[in-house]
C-alpha positions as a LaTeX table, in Angstrom:
\begin{tabular}{lrrr}
\hline
Residue & $x$ (\AA) & $y$ (\AA) & $z$ (\AA) \\
\hline
Unk1 & $-25.88$ & 4.86 & $-6.25$ \\
Unk2 & $-23.56$ & 6.58 & $-8.71$ \\
Unk3 & $-23.78$ & 10.30 & $-9.36$ \\
Unk4 & $-24.46$ & 9.53 & $-13.02$ \\
Unk5 & $-27.55$ & 7.56 & $-12.00$ \\
Unk6 & $-28.84$ & 10.52 & $-9.99$ \\
Unk7 & $-28.32$ & 12.66 & $-13.08$ \\
Unk8 & $-30.30$ & 10.22 & $-15.21$ \\
Unk9 & $-33.25$ & 10.42 & $-12.79$ \\
Unk10 & $-33.07$ & 14.23 & $-12.91$ \\
Unk11 & $-32.96$ & 14.29 & $-16.72$ \\
Unk12 & $-35.98$ & 12.00 & $-16.87$ \\
Unk13 & $-38.09$ & 13.84 & $-14.31$ \\
Unk14 & $-36.64$ & 17.37 & $-14.04$ \\
Unk15 & $-37.45$ & 17.25 & $-10.32$ \\
Unk16 & $-35.59$ & 19.38 & $-7.78$ \\
Unk17 & $-32.20$ & 17.63 & $-7.50$ \\
Unk18 & $-32.03$ & 17.88 & $-3.72$ \\
Unk19 & $-35.36$ & 16.05 & $-3.49$ \\
Unk20 & $-34.04$ & 13.31 & $-5.78$ \\
Unk21 & $-31.08$ & 12.84 & $-3.45$ \\
Unk22 & $-33.36$ & 12.61 & $-0.41$ \\
Unk23 & $-35.67$ & 10.16 & $-2.18$ \\
Unk24 & $-32.74$ & 7.97 & $-3.19$ \\
Unk25 & $-31.52$ & 7.94 & 0.40 \\
Unk26 & $-34.94$ & 6.65 & 1.46 \\
Unk27 & $-34.81$ & 3.90 & $-1.18$ \\
Unk28 & $-31.35$ & 2.78 & $-0.06$ \\
Unk29 & $-31.70$ & 3.11 & 3.72 \\
Unk30 & $-35.40$ & 3.44 & 4.49 \\
Unk31 & $-34.81$ & 6.75 & 6.26 \\
Unk32 & $-37.66$ & 9.27 & 6.17 \\
Unk33 & $-36.65$ & 12.04 & 3.71 \\
Unk34 & $-38.17$ & 14.73 & 5.93 \\
Unk35 & $-36.18$ & 13.54 & 8.93 \\
Unk36 & $-32.99$ & 13.44 & 6.86 \\
Unk37 & $-33.72$ & 16.94 & 5.61 \\
Unk38 & $-34.36$ & 18.14 & 9.14 \\
Unk39 & $-31.06$ & 16.68 & 10.33 \\
Unk40 & $-29.14$ & 18.23 & 7.45 \\
Unk41 & $-30.74$ & 21.59 & 8.23 \\
Unk42 & $-29.62$ & 21.25 & 11.84 \\
Unk43 & $-26.04$ & 20.45 & 10.79 \\
Unk44 & $-25.97$ & 23.38 & 8.40 \\
Unk45 & $-27.24$ & 25.76 & 11.07 \\
Unk46 & $-24.61$ & 24.49 & 13.52 \\
Unk47 & $-21.95$ & 25.20 & 10.88 \\
Unk48 & $-23.23$ & 28.75 & 10.41 \\
Unk49 & $-23.46$ & 29.33 & 14.16 \\
Unk50 & $-19.93$ & 28.10 & 14.83 \\
Unk51 & $-18.51$ & 29.96 & 11.84 \\
Unk52 & $-20.00$ & 33.20 & 13.13 \\
Unk53 & $-18.79$ & 32.57 & 16.68 \\
Unk54 & $-15.26$ & 31.54 & 15.73 \\
Unk55 & $-14.63$ & 33.91 & 12.83 \\
Unk56 & $-11.08$ & 35.22 & 13.17 \\
Unk57 & $-10.80$ & 34.01 & 16.75 \\
Unk58 & $-7.56$ & 33.06 & 18.50 \\
Unk59 & $-7.43$ & 29.49 & 19.81 \\
Unk60 & $-5.33$ & 27.57 & 22.33 \\
Unk61 & $-4.80$ & 24.28 & 20.54 \\
Unk62 & $-3.48$ & 21.04 & 21.96 \\
Unk63 & 0.06 & 21.47 & 20.67 \\
Unk64 & 0.27 & 25.20 & 19.98 \\
Unk65 & 1.38 & 24.56 & 16.39 \\
Unk66 & $-1.71$ & 26.43 & 15.19 \\
Unk67 & $-4.21$ & 28.77 & 16.79 \\
Unk68 & $-3.81$ & 32.20 & 15.19 \\
Unk69 & $-4.12$ & 31.49 & 11.46 \\
Unk70 & $-7.80$ & 32.44 & 11.24 \\
Unk71 & $-7.16$ & 35.54 & 13.34 \\
Unk72 & $-4.26$ & 36.66 & 11.14 \\
Unk73 & $-6.18$ & 36.09 & 7.93 \\
Unk74 & $-9.29$ & 37.86 & 9.16 \\
Unk75 & $-7.15$ & 40.90 & 10.01 \\
Unk76 & $-5.41$ & 40.89 & 6.65 \\
Unk77 & $-6.60$ & 43.01 & 3.73 \\
Unk78 & $-6.33$ & 40.77 & 0.65 \\
Unk79 & $-4.44$ & 42.01 & $-2.36$ \\
Unk80 & $-5.70$ & 39.47 & $-4.89$ \\
Unk81 & $-8.70$ & 37.44 & $-3.75$ \\
Unk82 & $-12.33$ & 38.57 & $-3.46$ \\
Unk83 & $-14.24$ & 39.32 & $-0.27$ \\
Unk84 & $-16.05$ & 36.01 & $-0.77$ \\
Unk85 & $-12.75$ & 34.09 & $-0.81$ \\
Unk86 & $-11.46$ & 36.06 & 2.16 \\
Unk87 & $-14.47$ & 35.21 & 4.30 \\
Unk88 & $-14.53$ & 31.56 & 3.19 \\
Unk89 & $-10.80$ & 31.15 & 3.89 \\
Unk90 & $-11.04$ & 32.78 & 7.32 \\
Unk91 & $-13.86$ & 30.43 & 8.27 \\
Unk92 & $-12.02$ & 27.38 & 6.94 \\
Unk93 & $-8.92$ & 28.23 & 9.00 \\
Unk94 & $-10.92$ & 29.16 & 12.09 \\
Unk95 & $-12.97$ & 25.95 & 12.05 \\
Unk96 & $-9.84$ & 23.85 & 11.65 \\
Unk97 & $-8.33$ & 25.58 & 14.66 \\
Unk98 & $-11.55$ & 25.21 & 16.62 \\
Unk99 & $-11.32$ & 21.47 & 15.97 \\
Unk100 & $-7.69$ & 21.46 & 17.14 \\
Unk101 & $-8.78$ & 23.12 & 20.39 \\
Unk102 & $-11.62$ & 20.65 & 20.99 \\
Unk103 & $-14.28$ & 23.11 & 19.88 \\
Unk104 & $-17.69$ & 22.30 & 18.42 \\
Unk105 & $-17.45$ & 21.36 & 14.75 \\
Unk106 & $-19.38$ & 19.40 & 12.13 \\
Unk107 & $-17.20$ & 16.66 & 10.67 \\
Unk108 & $-17.83$ & 17.30 & 7.00 \\
Unk109 & $-16.93$ & 14.72 & 6.02 \\
Unk110 & $-14.21$ & 14.38 & 8.71 \\
Unk111 & $-12.87$ & 16.46 & 11.59 \\
Unk112 & $-9.64$ & 17.13 & 9.73 \\
Unk113 & $-11.57$ & 18.61 & 6.80 \\
Unk114 & $-14.19$ & 20.40 & 8.89 \\
Unk115 & $-13.51$ & 23.91 & 7.59 \\
Unk116 & $-14.07$ & 23.68 & 3.85 \\
Unk117 & $-17.84$ & 23.27 & 3.62 \\
Unk118 & $-18.59$ & 25.75 & 6.44 \\
Unk119 & $-16.32$ & 28.21 & 4.63 \\
Unk120 & $-18.45$ & 28.29 & 1.48 \\
Unk121 & $-21.79$ & 28.00 & 3.31 \\
Unk122 & $-20.97$ & 30.95 & 5.57 \\
Unk123 & $-19.64$ & 33.03 & 2.67 \\
Unk124 & $-22.85$ & 32.39 & 0.72 \\
Unk125 & $-24.90$ & 33.62 & 3.65 \\
Unk126 & $-22.66$ & 36.53 & 4.62 \\
Unk127 & $-21.60$ & 37.87 & 1.23 \\
Unk128 & $-24.35$ & 36.71 & $-1.14$ \\
Unk129 & $-27.15$ & 36.94 & 1.46 \\
Unk130 & $-28.37$ & 33.45 & 0.59 \\
Unk131 & $-31.66$ & 32.39 & 2.15 \\
Unk132 & $-31.77$ & 29.42 & 4.49 \\
Unk133 & $-33.95$ & 27.41 & 2.10 \\
Unk134 & $-31.71$ & 27.97 & $-0.93$ \\
Unk135 & $-28.66$ & 27.17 & 1.17 \\
Unk136 & $-30.29$ & 23.98 & 2.41 \\
Unk137 & $-31.04$ & 22.75 & $-1.12$ \\
Unk138 & $-27.41$ & 23.30 & $-2.11$ \\
Unk139 & $-26.23$ & 21.73 & 1.16 \\
Unk140 & $-28.29$ & 18.59 & 0.45 \\
Unk141 & $-26.73$ & 18.36 & $-3.01$ \\
Unk142 & $-23.28$ & 18.69 & $-1.46$ \\
Unk143 & $-24.13$ & 15.94 & 1.02 \\
Unk144 & $-25.25$ & 13.76 & $-1.89$ \\
Unk145 & $-21.82$ & 14.18 & $-3.50$ \\
Unk146 & $-20.16$ & 13.20 & $-0.23$ \\
Unk147 & $-22.48$ & 10.21 & 0.08 \\
Unk148 & $-21.41$ & 8.94 & $-3.35$ \\
Unk149 & $-17.76$ & 9.04 & $-2.22$ \\
Unk150 & $-18.56$ & 7.36 & 1.11 \\
Unk151 & $-20.38$ & 4.48 & $-0.57$ \\
Unk152 & $-18.13$ & 4.00 & $-3.61$ \\
Unk153 & $-14.73$ & 4.75 & $-2.07$ \\
Unk154 & $-13.63$ & 6.06 & 1.35 \\
Unk155 & $-13.63$ & 9.22 & 3.44 \\
Unk156 & $-10.83$ & 8.03 & 5.69 \\
Unk157 & $-7.34$ & 9.50 & 5.64 \\
Unk158 & $-6.05$ & 6.27 & 7.15 \\
Unk159 & $-7.51$ & 4.32 & 4.24 \\
Unk160 & $-7.10$ & 6.74 & 1.33 \\
Unk161 & $-4.85$ & 9.61 & 2.34 \\
Unk162 & $-5.82$ & 13.26 & 2.75 \\
Unk163 & $-7.29$ & 13.22 & $-0.76$ \\
Unk164 & $-10.15$ & 11.16 & 0.69 \\
Unk165 & $-10.81$ & 13.69 & 3.45 \\
Unk166 & $-9.99$ & 17.16 & 2.18 \\
Unk167 & $-10.62$ & 16.04 & $-1.40$ \\
Unk168 & $-14.16$ & 14.98 & $-0.58$ \\
Unk169 & $-14.80$ & 18.14 & 1.45 \\
Unk170 & $-13.60$ & 20.23 & $-1.50$ \\
Unk171 & $-15.80$ & 18.34 & $-3.96$ \\
Unk172 & $-18.79$ & 18.81 & $-1.63$ \\
Unk173 & $-18.08$ & 22.52 & $-1.20$ \\
Unk174 & $-17.71$ & 23.02 & $-4.94$ \\
Unk175 & $-21.00$ & 21.17 & $-5.45$ \\
Unk176 & $-22.75$ & 23.44 & $-2.94$ \\
Unk177 & $-21.51$ & 26.59 & $-4.64$ \\
Unk178 & $-22.31$ & 25.35 & $-8.11$ \\
Unk179 & $-25.81$ & 24.21 & $-7.28$ \\
Unk180 & $-26.58$ & 27.41 & $-5.40$ \\
Unk181 & $-25.68$ & 29.57 & $-8.39$ \\
Unk182 & $-26.94$ & 27.33 & $-11.21$ \\
Unk183 & $-29.41$ & 24.70 & $-9.92$ \\
Unk184 & $-27.82$ & 22.55 & $-12.64$ \\
Unk185 & $-26.76$ & 19.06 & $-11.48$ \\
Unk186 & $-24.61$ & 18.54 & $-14.58$ \\
Unk187 & $-22.52$ & 21.56 & $-13.64$ \\
Unk188 & $-22.33$ & 20.13 & $-10.12$ \\
Unk189 & $-20.82$ & 16.90 & $-11.43$ \\
Unk190 & $-18.16$ & 18.78 & $-13.39$ \\
Unk191 & $-17.29$ & 21.09 & $-10.48$ \\
Unk192 & $-16.98$ & 18.17 & $-8.06$ \\
Unk193 & $-14.81$ & 16.20 & $-10.47$ \\
Unk194 & $-12.56$ & 19.20 & $-11.15$ \\
Unk195 & $-12.15$ & 19.77 & $-7.41$ \\
Unk196 & $-11.33$ & 16.15 & $-6.69$ \\
Unk197 & $-8.81$ & 15.95 & $-9.51$ \\
Unk198 & $-7.06$ & 19.05 & $-8.17$ \\
Unk199 & $-6.27$ & 17.19 & $-4.93$ \\
Unk200 & $-5.75$ & 13.71 & $-6.33$ \\
Unk201 & $-2.91$ & 11.89 & $-4.59$ \\
Unk202 & $-2.74$ & 14.23 & $-1.58$ \\
Unk203 & $-1.14$ & 12.34 & 1.31 \\
Unk204 & $-2.19$ & 12.38 & 4.95 \\
Unk205 & 0.91 & 13.44 & 6.91 \\
Unk206 & $-0.07$ & 15.16 & 10.18 \\
Unk207 & 2.92 & 16.25 & 12.24 \\
Unk208 & 2.99 & 14.12 & 15.37 \\
Unk209 & $-0.34$ & 12.62 & 14.37 \\
Unk210 & $-2.13$ & 15.78 & 15.51 \\
Unk211 & $-4.80$ & 17.29 & 13.27 \\
Unk212 & $-3.07$ & 20.68 & 13.12 \\
Unk213 & $-0.14$ & 20.80 & 10.68 \\
Unk214 & $-0.68$ & 20.75 & 7.74 \\
Unk215 & $-4.40$ & 20.08 & 8.22 \\
Unk216 & $-5.62$ & 23.53 & 9.28 \\
Unk217 & $-3.96$ & 25.41 & 6.43 \\
Unk218 & $-5.02$ & 22.74 & 3.94 \\
Unk219 & $-8.60$ & 23.65 & 4.81 \\
Unk220 & $-7.78$ & 27.25 & 3.97 \\
Unk221 & $-6.28$ & 26.45 & 0.59 \\
Unk222 & $-8.83$ & 23.76 & $-0.27$ \\
Unk223 & $-11.80$ & 26.11 & 0.12 \\
Unk224 & $-10.28$ & 28.26 & $-2.63$ \\
Unk225 & $-9.89$ & 25.20 & $-4.84$ \\
Unk226 & $-13.61$ & 24.58 & $-4.32$ \\
Unk227 & $-14.43$ & 28.14 & $-5.33$ \\
Unk228 & $-12.35$ & 28.24 & $-8.50$ \\
Unk229 & $-13.53$ & 24.79 & $-9.62$ \\
Unk230 & $-17.11$ & 25.96 & $-9.20$ \\
Unk231 & $-16.34$ & 29.11 & $-11.19$ \\
Unk232 & $-14.85$ & 26.99 & $-13.99$ \\
Unk233 & $-17.89$ & 24.70 & $-14.10$ \\
Unk234 & $-20.25$ & 27.69 & $-14.10$ \\
Unk235 & $-18.27$ & 29.08 & $-17.04$ \\
Unk236 & $-19.05$ & 25.91 & $-18.96$ \\
Unk237 & $-15.69$ & 24.17 & $-18.44$ \\
Unk238 & $-16.23$ & 20.43 & $-18.17$ \\
Unk239 & $-14.32$ & 17.62 & $-16.55$ \\
Unk240 & $-13.26$ & 15.17 & $-19.26$ \\
Unk241 & $-13.42$ & 12.37 & $-16.66$ \\
Unk242 & $-16.89$ & 11.90 & $-15.09$ \\
Unk243 & $-17.23$ & 12.35 & $-11.33$ \\
Unk244 & $-17.91$ & 8.66 & $-10.62$ \\
Unk245 & $-14.72$ & 7.63 & $-12.41$ \\
Unk246 & $-12.74$ & 10.32 & $-10.59$ \\
Unk247 & $-13.99$ & 8.86 & $-7.29$ \\
Unk248 & $-12.94$ & 5.39 & $-8.40$ \\
Unk249 & $-9.52$ & 6.69 & $-9.40$ \\
Unk250 & $-9.11$ & 8.41 & $-6.03$ \\
Unk251 & $-9.94$ & 5.16 & $-4.26$ \\
Unk252 & $-7.38$ & 3.23 & $-6.28$ \\
Unk253 & $-4.73$ & 5.88 & $-5.66$ \\
Unk254 & $-5.51$ & 5.79 & $-1.94$ \\
Unk255 & $-5.11$ & 2.03 & $-1.77$ \\
Unk256 & $-1.72$ & 2.30 & $-3.47$ \\
Unk257 & $-0.35$ & 4.85 & $-1.00$ \\
Unk258 & 2.16 & 3.42 & 1.48 \\
Unk259 & 1.10 & 3.24 & 5.12 \\
Unk260 & 3.52 & 6.04 & 6.00 \\
Unk261 & 1.40 & 8.44 & 3.92 \\
Unk262 & $-1.94$ & 7.47 & 5.42 \\
Unk263 & $-2.43$ & 9.28 & 8.72 \\
Unk264 & 0.37 & 7.53 & 10.60 \\
Unk265 & 2.52 & 10.64 & 10.98 \\
Unk266 & 5.50 & 8.70 & 9.62 \\
Unk267 & 5.90 & 10.19 & 6.15 \\
Unk268 & 5.50 & 13.36 & 4.12 \\
Unk269 & 6.12 & 16.58 & 6.03 \\
Unk270 & 5.61 & 14.68 & 9.31 \\
Unk271 & 8.98 & 12.99 & 8.66 \\
Unk272 & 10.94 & 16.23 & 8.14 \\
Unk273 & 13.65 & 17.27 & 10.61 \\
Unk274 & 11.72 & 20.31 & 11.78 \\
Unk275 & 8.56 & 18.26 & 12.31 \\
Unk276 & 10.44 & 15.67 & 14.33 \\
Unk277 & 12.04 & 18.42 & 16.42 \\
Unk278 & 8.63 & 19.97 & 17.12 \\
Unk279 & 7.19 & 16.63 & 18.22 \\
Unk280 & 10.11 & 16.03 & 20.59 \\
Unk281 & 9.64 & 19.50 & 22.05 \\
Unk282 & 5.92 & 18.88 & 22.58 \\
Unk283 & 6.66 & 15.58 & 24.35 \\
Unk284 & 9.18 & 17.23 & 26.67 \\
Unk285 & 6.77 & 20.02 & 27.53 \\
Unk286 & 4.05 & 17.51 & 28.36 \\
Unk287 & 6.43 & 15.44 & 30.47 \\
Unk288 & 7.48 & 18.51 & 32.44 \\
Unk289 & 3.97 & 19.86 & 32.93 \\
\hline
\end{tabular}
């Protein structure tokens, strides 16, 4: 189902939007809405638990290319961003590094983009003191946005570039924030579209094929894109292009990307001299270990 169709149901019934999303999932898949809700609650609580445990932690990752970004950012006193952004960014970096060290993460929607949604969910709980029930409603709405992308396009970096992974995560995170603060699905659509458009065309170019560089730091920057796009939507700024059409455009852009820019580690920054040198060094270290 398109996001616009979910909006039409909401306009006609004025029901709680998260319940509309759950009901639509039942219509399409036959899954019990209460069981889906229970599973989403479990995933959200795992995110919060891991974000708390890994906040600003140092990690020993597979390659050593990352591991201290979350720690450094948590120890840094920001000069420009808010406490909310600082917490969200620290979580996004830390979860990306946890993934790179084989830690427990929720792929949301993928492992490479696992820090963005936990970043905003944890910041809402920690800074805004959001209740579990209000967070869950917003989380369900965010999952509904991700579900639209999964069914109408792709979530795979190999199929659509990093825009499909980190772009979807950013749209979901922006949806969560926007719904939490407004309970207005129309604002959600605009925030998600604005977020997606901000990352349109982003290539998937992991150095050596490892989900570390640039993936971890992209989570950190993307969570801030989610925040500012939500702020714009809450201010009444609208996306000229509807969310469904933005998703379609992303899919078409992804299909047009060359294979070298779709998770193969052959193009983008993965093809730079420094990246190639790092990969050779990693291989030699592994051979000698």
